[in-house]
Amino acid sequence: MQETTRTISLREITADTVRAVCKLTAEPSGFVAPNAMSIAQAHFHPNAWFRAVYADDELVGFVMLDDSALLPEPPAEPEVGLWRFMIDAQHKRKGYGRAALRLVIEHVRRTHPTLERFLTSCVPGPGTPRPFYESLGFVFTGEVDEGEEVLALDLRPTRDRGQG
Ligand SMILES: CC(C)(COP(=O)(O)OP(=O)(O)OC[C@H]1O[C@@H](n2cnc3c(N)ncnc32)[C@H](O)[C@@H]1OP(=O)(O)O)[C@@H](O)C(=O)NCCC(=O)NCCS
């Protein structure tokens, strides 16, 4: 199992970094929208929370959450899903994705202490990132949403699981 020794962090995107974030490329393509598209969408979706991923001080990726608690009128039981996630092609398979997703999960736990599950979805087929998510504990829910397989990470303390 590849664990990085570099320090992975999630940082706000600024006027100085937005162009570089838009130039990051996902490989294979087809599993995630271009970052420029995501940042443009985030501008119109108050439920979007997004950050750049850094390895030490090097920009390596992008993440965006769909957090319904951020809506002007949040639902009584908000849901949080991983909307976009990518590590630049030249930085893949160095353990950065796993370390970044762990930070994202910590962020979700911290901001939603009672949330029971954190969702993601992925396009099936060759090159699908599904095994990556499964290696972090996500489980296929059996649901397929607009052609994407929905996976969930159980956030409940172990003692509370299996009780409904
Ligand atoms: C999927 C992605 C975010 C993973 O990031 P990464 O930095 O390459 O992943 P890591 O190096 O942390 O890998 C963690 C583990 O997942 C595995 N893994 C990573 N990507 C995988 C993939 N596409 N398929 C199968 N396993 C994968 C690695 O082999 C590693 O396992 P190991 O340590 O047992 O060898 C990255 O490859 C990517 O951006 N892919 C293209 C875009 C994409 O699919 N985004 C997700 C949209 S839902």
Short mmCIF file of C-alpha atoms in Angstrom, two decimals, residues 37-116:
data_model
loop_
_atom_site.label_atom_id
_atom_site.label_comp_id
_atom_site.label_asym_id
_atom_site.label_seq_id
_atom_site.Cartn_x
_atom_site.Cartn_y
_atom_site.Cartn_z
CA MET A 37 -16.18 23.42 -15.28
CA SER A 38 -16.42 22.48 -11.59
CA ILE A 39 -15.24 25.88 -10.38
CA ALA A 40 -17.69 27.59 -12.75
CA GLN A 41 -20.55 25.40 -11.45
CA ALA A 42 -19.52 26.06 -7.84
CA HIS A 43 -20.07 29.74 -8.50
CA PHE A 44 -23.79 29.02 -9.00
CA HIS A 45 -24.27 26.27 -6.41
CA PRO A 46 -24.07 27.44 -2.78
CA ASN A 47 -23.93 23.75 -1.78
CA ALA A 48 -20.51 23.41 -3.44
CA TRP A 49 -17.43 23.32 -1.20
CA PHE A 50 -14.15 23.06 -3.06
CA ARG A 51 -10.44 23.07 -2.39
CA ALA A 52 -7.14 22.47 -4.16
CA VAL A 53 -5.02 19.52 -3.02
CA TYR A 54 -1.36 20.14 -2.23
CA ALA A 55 1.54 17.76 -1.59
CA ASP A 56 3.82 19.91 0.57
CA ASP A 57 3.59 23.17 -1.44
CA GLU A 58 2.99 21.55 -4.81
CA LEU A 59 -0.47 21.73 -6.36
CA VAL A 60 -1.58 18.17 -7.23
CA GLY A 61 -5.37 17.95 -7.33
CA PHE A 62 -8.88 19.24 -6.80
CA VAL A 63 -11.87 18.23 -4.70
CA MET A 64 -15.45 19.46 -4.57
CA LEU A 65 -18.22 18.40 -2.18
CA ASP A 66 -21.97 18.68 -2.57
CA ASP A 67 -23.00 19.72 0.95
CA SER A 68 -26.72 20.44 1.24
CA ALA A 69 -26.14 22.03 4.68
CA LEU A 70 -24.64 25.00 2.80
CA LEU A 71 -27.88 25.73 0.94
CA PRO A 72 -29.74 28.92 1.95
CA GLU A 73 -32.56 26.67 3.19
CA PRO A 74 -30.80 23.48 4.26
CA PRO A 75 -32.84 20.29 4.63
CA ALA A 76 -33.47 18.94 8.15
CA GLU A 77 -31.15 16.03 7.40
CA PRO A 78 -28.40 17.32 5.11
CA GLU A 79 -26.47 14.97 2.84
CA VAL A 80 -22.85 15.31 1.82
CA GLY A 81 -21.40 13.75 -1.30
CA LEU A 82 -18.09 13.83 -3.10
CA TRP A 83 -18.96 15.74 -6.26
CA ARG A 84 -15.57 15.96 -7.98
CA PHE A 85 -12.20 14.53 -7.09
CA MET A 86 -9.01 14.29 -9.11
CA ILE A 87 -5.28 14.01 -8.75
CA ASP A 88 -3.25 15.33 -11.69
CA ALA A 89 -2.10 12.64 -14.14
CA GLN A 90 1.59 13.15 -13.37
CA HIS A 91 0.96 12.71 -9.62
CA LYS A 92 -1.29 9.64 -9.74
CA ARG A 93 -0.57 6.51 -7.73
CA LYS A 94 1.73 8.22 -5.25
CA GLY A 95 -0.72 7.95 -2.35
CA TYR A 96 -1.88 11.57 -2.64
CA GLY A 97 -5.48 10.65 -3.52
CA ARG A 98 -5.88 8.44 -0.49
CA ALA A 99 -4.32 11.00 1.88
CA ALA A 100 -6.46 13.81 0.41
CA LEU A 101 -9.66 11.80 0.67
CA ARG A 102 -8.87 11.04 4.32
CA LEU A 103 -8.62 14.80 4.94
CA VAL A 104 -11.94 15.31 3.14
CA ILE A 105 -13.54 12.65 5.34
CA GLU A 106 -12.14 14.38 8.46
CA HIS A 107 -13.60 17.66 7.20
CA VAL A 108 -17.02 16.01 6.69
CA ARG A 109 -16.92 14.42 10.16
CA ARG A 110 -15.90 17.71 11.76
CA THR A 111 -18.57 19.79 10.02
CA HIS A 112 -21.30 17.12 10.30
CA PRO A 113 -20.74 15.26 13.57
CA THR A 114 -24.05 13.36 13.33
CA LEU A 115 -23.93 12.49 9.62
CA GLU A 116 -24.30 8.73 9.11
#
